[in-house]
Amino acid sequence: DQQVKQNSPSLSVQEGRISILNCDYTNSMFDYFLWYKKYPAEGPTFLISISSIKDKNEDGRFTVFLNKSAKHLSLHIVPSQPGDSAVYFCAAYQGGSEKLVFGKGTKLTVNP
Amino acid sequence: DVKVTQSSRYLVKRTGEKVFLECVQDMDHENMFWYRQDPGLGLRLIYFSYDVKMKEKGDIPEGYSVSREKKERFSLILESASTNQTSMYLCASSLEGVWYGYTFGSGTRLTVV
């Protein structure tokens, strides 16, 4: 049973526009969420995170929004750049567990 | 910077071979993990370890084993490689109780022929 779901396998946007990547989760015990970015033939790298006690966290062009009642989070990239083209993974921690639970990823393509 | 180093970027092995994938981290992390990444399936946890000589099964341990004799090194072993184990293998490490997630290695692309 998938606890972290990324329902869009791919997303294509124009350079300069906003990219919105979505993630849903089922486990209400998750209390920390992260986004990772992965280029081909490289390991994932940490992008941004948010605690369950917050509803927004911003870092430069990247903003993560958390809606706990809907068990939904989203990653906004503004403005999108061609270098943002990668696979983005949503992940979640449950307190007391050292394991991250990952979604299946969304492949973002930013067209020049 | 934390470094997680995987010994090989690309490997080609024959069906039935015993395969060793090595991972070393240099920041004294307690936790180490092995994942595989496949298109449409995302990152799936194979095994993890919270301490030396300690191991726990992840979601897909069948056909794999691990070894952690030293804190900095976590090895993934394919006892008898099969073609369905062709995949990208990713090692990661983290500090115990740390909320900012894992540091990943660059991955090993394994092809079993």
Short mmCIF file of C-alpha atoms in Angstrom, two decimals:
data_model
loop_
_atom_site.label_atom_id
_atom_site.label_comp_id
_atom_site.label_asym_id
_atom_site.label_seq_id
_atom_site.Cartn_x
_atom_site.Cartn_y
_atom_site.Cartn_z
CA ASP A 1 0.00 0.00 0.00
CA GLN A 2 1.54 3.23 -1.15
CA GLN A 3 1.70 5.78 1.65
CA VAL A 4 3.20 8.58 -0.43
CA LYS A 5 1.70 9.14 -3.85
CA GLN A 6 2.82 11.26 -6.74
CA ASN A 7 0.05 10.79 -9.25
CA SER A 8 1.63 12.67 -12.13
CA PRO A 9 4.51 10.70 -13.67
CA SER A 10 5.53 13.69 -15.77
CA LEU A 11 5.06 17.43 -16.12
CA SER A 12 6.15 19.78 -18.88
CA VAL A 13 6.32 23.57 -18.48
CA GLN A 14 7.78 26.53 -20.34
CA GLU A 15 10.84 28.31 -19.06
CA GLY A 16 9.88 31.22 -16.82
CA ARG A 17 6.50 29.80 -15.86
CA ILE A 18 5.52 28.13 -12.58
CA SER A 19 5.99 24.40 -12.03
CA ILE A 20 3.69 22.76 -9.49
CA LEU A 21 4.46 19.23 -8.37
CA ASN A 22 1.94 17.47 -6.19
CA CYS A 23 2.16 14.78 -3.54
CA ASP A 24 -0.50 13.05 -1.43
CA TYR A 25 -0.01 10.88 1.62
CA THR A 26 -2.17 8.53 3.60
CA ASN A 27 -0.35 8.16 6.90
CA SER A 28 -1.44 10.87 9.35
CA MET A 29 1.55 9.99 11.55
CA PHE A 30 3.99 11.50 9.07
CA ASP A 31 5.44 14.61 10.64
CA TYR A 32 8.17 15.73 8.28
CA PHE A 33 8.19 15.97 4.51
CA LEU A 34 11.01 16.42 2.03
CA TRP A 35 11.51 16.92 -1.67
CA TYR A 36 14.47 15.42 -3.49
CA LYS A 37 15.66 16.17 -7.00
CA LYS A 38 17.37 13.59 -9.16
CA TYR A 39 19.26 13.96 -12.41
CA PRO A 40 19.94 10.89 -14.60
CA ALA A 41 22.94 8.81 -13.48
CA GLU A 42 23.19 10.76 -10.21
CA GLY A 43 21.90 10.19 -6.71
CA PRO A 44 18.95 12.23 -5.40
CA THR A 45 19.82 15.50 -3.70
CA PHE A 46 17.85 17.18 -0.95
CA LEU A 47 15.87 20.19 -2.15
CA ILE A 48 13.53 21.47 0.54
CA SER A 49 11.59 20.21 3.54
CA ILE A 50 8.68 21.13 5.76
CA SER A 51 7.60 20.15 9.23
CA SER A 52 4.00 19.15 9.84
CA ILE A 53 3.57 22.08 12.20
CA LYS A 54 4.05 24.50 9.30
CA ASP A 55 2.06 25.09 6.15
CA LYS A 56 4.70 26.76 4.01
CA ASN A 57 8.46 26.80 3.61
CA GLU A 58 10.32 28.88 1.06
CA ASP A 59 13.87 28.71 -0.24
CA GLY A 60 14.63 30.96 -3.19
CA ARG A 61 12.64 29.83 -6.21
CA PHE A 62 11.30 26.78 -4.34
CA THR A 63 8.29 26.78 -2.03
CA VAL A 64 6.64 23.80 -0.42
CA PHE A 65 3.05 24.00 0.79
CA LEU A 66 1.48 21.54 3.22
CA ASN A 67 -2.26 21.01 3.68
CA LYS A 68 -2.55 18.59 6.58
CA SER A 69 -6.31 18.29 6.47
CA ALA A 70 -6.12 17.19 2.84
CA LYS A 71 -2.91 15.18 3.39
CA HIS A 72 -1.44 17.00 0.45
CA LEU A 73 1.75 18.86 -0.27
CA SER A 74 3.01 20.65 -3.30
CA LEU A 75 6.30 22.02 -4.57
CA HIS A 76 6.22 25.29 -6.50
CA ILE A 77 9.15 26.36 -8.64
CA VAL A 78 9.03 29.97 -9.81
CA PRO A 79 10.36 30.82 -12.31
CA SER A 80 11.14 27.45 -13.84
CA GLN A 81 14.49 27.05 -15.58
CA PRO A 82 15.74 24.37 -18.01
CA GLY A 83 18.22 23.23 -15.34
CA ASP A 84 15.26 22.28 -13.16
CA SER A 85 14.48 19.42 -15.54
CA ALA A 86 14.84 16.32 -13.35
CA VAL A 87 12.83 13.73 -11.46
CA TYR A 88 11.38 15.06 -8.21
CA PHE A 89 10.63 12.72 -5.34
CA CYS A 90 8.36 13.52 -2.44
CA ALA A 91 9.30 11.77 0.82
CA ALA A 92 7.97 11.58 4.37
CA TYR A 93 9.22 10.70 7.85
CA GLN A 94 7.25 9.32 10.72
CA GLY A 95 8.45 10.25 14.17
CA GLY A 96 10.48 7.47 15.75
CA SER A 97 11.30 5.88 12.42
CA GLU A 98 14.61 6.46 10.69
CA LYS A 99 13.16 5.53 7.32
CA LEU A 100 12.03 7.90 4.61
CA VAL A 101 9.03 6.76 2.58
CA PHE A 102 9.29 7.91 -1.03
CA GLY A 103 6.77 8.57 -3.75
CA LYS A 104 7.35 7.24 -7.25
CA GLY A 105 8.57 10.55 -8.59
CA THR A 106 7.50 13.12 -11.15
CA LYS A 107 9.67 13.87 -14.16
CA LEU A 108 9.73 17.62 -14.77
CA THR A 109 10.75 18.96 -18.17
CA VAL A 110 11.28 22.70 -18.52
CA ASN A 111 11.31 23.73 -22.15
CA PRO A 112 13.41 26.72 -23.27
CA ASP B 1 30.27 18.03 2.95
CA VAL B 2 28.99 14.56 3.67
CA LYS B 3 30.17 12.12 1.11
CA VAL B 4 28.59 8.83 0.23
CA THR B 5 30.71 6.94 -2.25
CA GLN B 6 29.56 3.96 -4.26
CA SER B 7 32.45 1.96 -5.64
CA SER B 8 31.18 1.52 -9.19
CA ARG B 9 29.09 3.73 -11.47
CA TYR B 10 28.36 1.00 -13.99
CA LEU B 11 28.51 -2.78 -13.68
CA VAL B 12 27.68 -5.59 -16.07
CA LYS B 13 27.34 -9.06 -14.58
CA ARG B 14 26.20 -12.43 -15.78
CA THR B 15 23.14 -14.29 -14.53
CA GLY B 16 24.02 -16.43 -11.52
CA GLU B 17 27.06 -14.41 -10.49
CA LYS B 18 27.49 -13.22 -6.92
CA VAL B 19 27.63 -9.43 -6.99
CA PHE B 20 28.95 -7.04 -4.37
CA LEU B 21 27.97 -3.36 -4.33
CA GLU B 22 30.01 -1.27 -1.92
CA CYS B 23 29.08 1.96 -0.21
CA VAL B 24 31.24 4.09 2.07
CA GLN B 25 30.30 7.27 3.96
CA ASP B 26 32.74 9.60 5.66
CA MET B 27 30.64 11.47 8.22
CA ASP B 28 30.16 8.91 10.99
CA HIS B 29 26.47 8.39 10.18
CA GLU B 30 24.71 5.67 12.13
CA ASN B 31 22.11 4.86 9.50
CA MET B 32 22.76 3.43 6.05
CA PHE B 33 20.30 2.34 3.38
CA TRP B 34 20.18 0.56 0.06
CA TYR B 35 17.50 1.45 -2.49
CA ARG B 36 16.85 0.50 -6.05
CA GLN B 37 15.26 2.86 -8.55
CA ASP B 38 13.22 1.59 -11.47
CA PRO B 39 11.09 3.57 -13.96
CA GLY B 40 7.53 3.91 -12.74
CA LEU B 41 8.35 2.32 -9.38
CA GLY B 42 10.35 5.09 -7.73
CA LEU B 43 12.76 4.34 -4.89
CA ARG B 44 12.24 1.05 -3.13
CA LEU B 45 14.05 0.17 0.08
CA ILE B 46 15.99 -3.09 -0.01
CA TYR B 47 17.81 -3.16 3.35
CA PHE B 48 18.91 -0.73 5.99
CA SER B 49 21.19 -0.67 8.99
CA TYR B 50 21.08 1.40 12.18
CA ASP B 51 24.43 0.26 13.50
CA VAL B 52 27.42 -1.97 12.90
CA LYS B 53 26.47 -5.60 12.36
CA MET B 54 22.82 -4.64 12.49
CA LYS B 55 20.48 -5.01 9.51
CA GLU B 56 16.78 -4.75 8.82
CA LYS B 57 14.80 -5.84 5.78
CA GLY B 58 13.20 -3.16 3.72
CA ASP B 59 10.31 -3.56 1.29
CA ILE B 60 12.03 -5.77 -1.31
CA PRO B 61 14.81 -7.83 0.36
CA GLU B 62 14.32 -11.02 -1.67
CA GLY B 63 17.45 -12.02 -3.56
CA TYR B 64 19.65 -9.62 -1.59
CA SER B 65 21.70 -9.62 1.57
CA VAL B 66 23.84 -6.97 3.26
CA SER B 67 26.89 -6.66 5.41
CA ARG B 68 27.94 -3.91 7.80
CA GLU B 69 31.17 -4.84 9.52
CA LYS B 70 32.32 -1.24 9.96
CA LYS B 71 30.28 1.87 10.63
CA GLU B 72 31.34 3.61 7.45
CA ARG B 73 30.75 0.72 5.04
CA PHE B 74 27.53 -0.96 3.95
CA SER B 75 27.65 -3.65 1.30
CA LEU B 76 24.78 -4.98 -0.78
CA ILE B 77 25.15 -8.56 -2.01
CA LEU B 78 23.23 -10.18 -4.82
CA GLU B 79 23.61 -13.86 -4.00
CA SER B 80 22.83 -15.07 -7.53
CA ALA B 81 22.21 -12.23 -9.93
CA SER B 82 19.13 -12.39 -12.13
CA THR B 83 18.01 -10.21 -15.03
CA ASN B 84 15.19 -8.72 -12.94
CA GLN B 85 17.85 -7.22 -10.68
CA THR B 86 19.00 -4.96 -13.48
CA SER B 87 18.46 -1.54 -11.95
CA MET B 88 19.97 1.65 -10.52
CA TYR B 89 21.15 0.97 -6.96
CA LEU B 90 21.40 3.88 -4.56
CA CYS B 91 23.09 3.95 -1.18
CA ALA B 92 22.23 6.59 1.42
CA SER B 93 23.24 7.49 4.95
CA SER B 94 21.83 9.66 7.71
CA LEU B 95 22.44 10.70 11.28
CA GLU B 96 20.26 9.06 13.89
CA GLY B 97 17.17 11.14 14.61
CA VAL B 98 17.99 13.72 11.97
CA TRP B 99 15.08 15.37 10.24
CA TYR B 100 16.75 16.67 7.14
CA GLY B 101 16.86 13.35 5.42
CA TYR B 102 19.43 11.28 3.69
CA THR B 103 22.58 11.90 1.75
CA PHE B 104 22.72 9.71 -1.32
CA GLY B 105 25.59 8.32 -3.30
CA SER B 106 25.76 8.74 -7.07
CA GLY B 107 24.33 5.31 -7.73
CA THR B 108 25.46 2.12 -9.44
CA ARG B 109 23.80 1.16 -12.70
CA LEU B 110 23.82 -2.65 -12.67
CA THR B 111 23.01 -4.65 -15.77
CA VAL B 112 22.59 -8.41 -15.45
CA VAL B 113 22.86 -10.26 -18.76
#
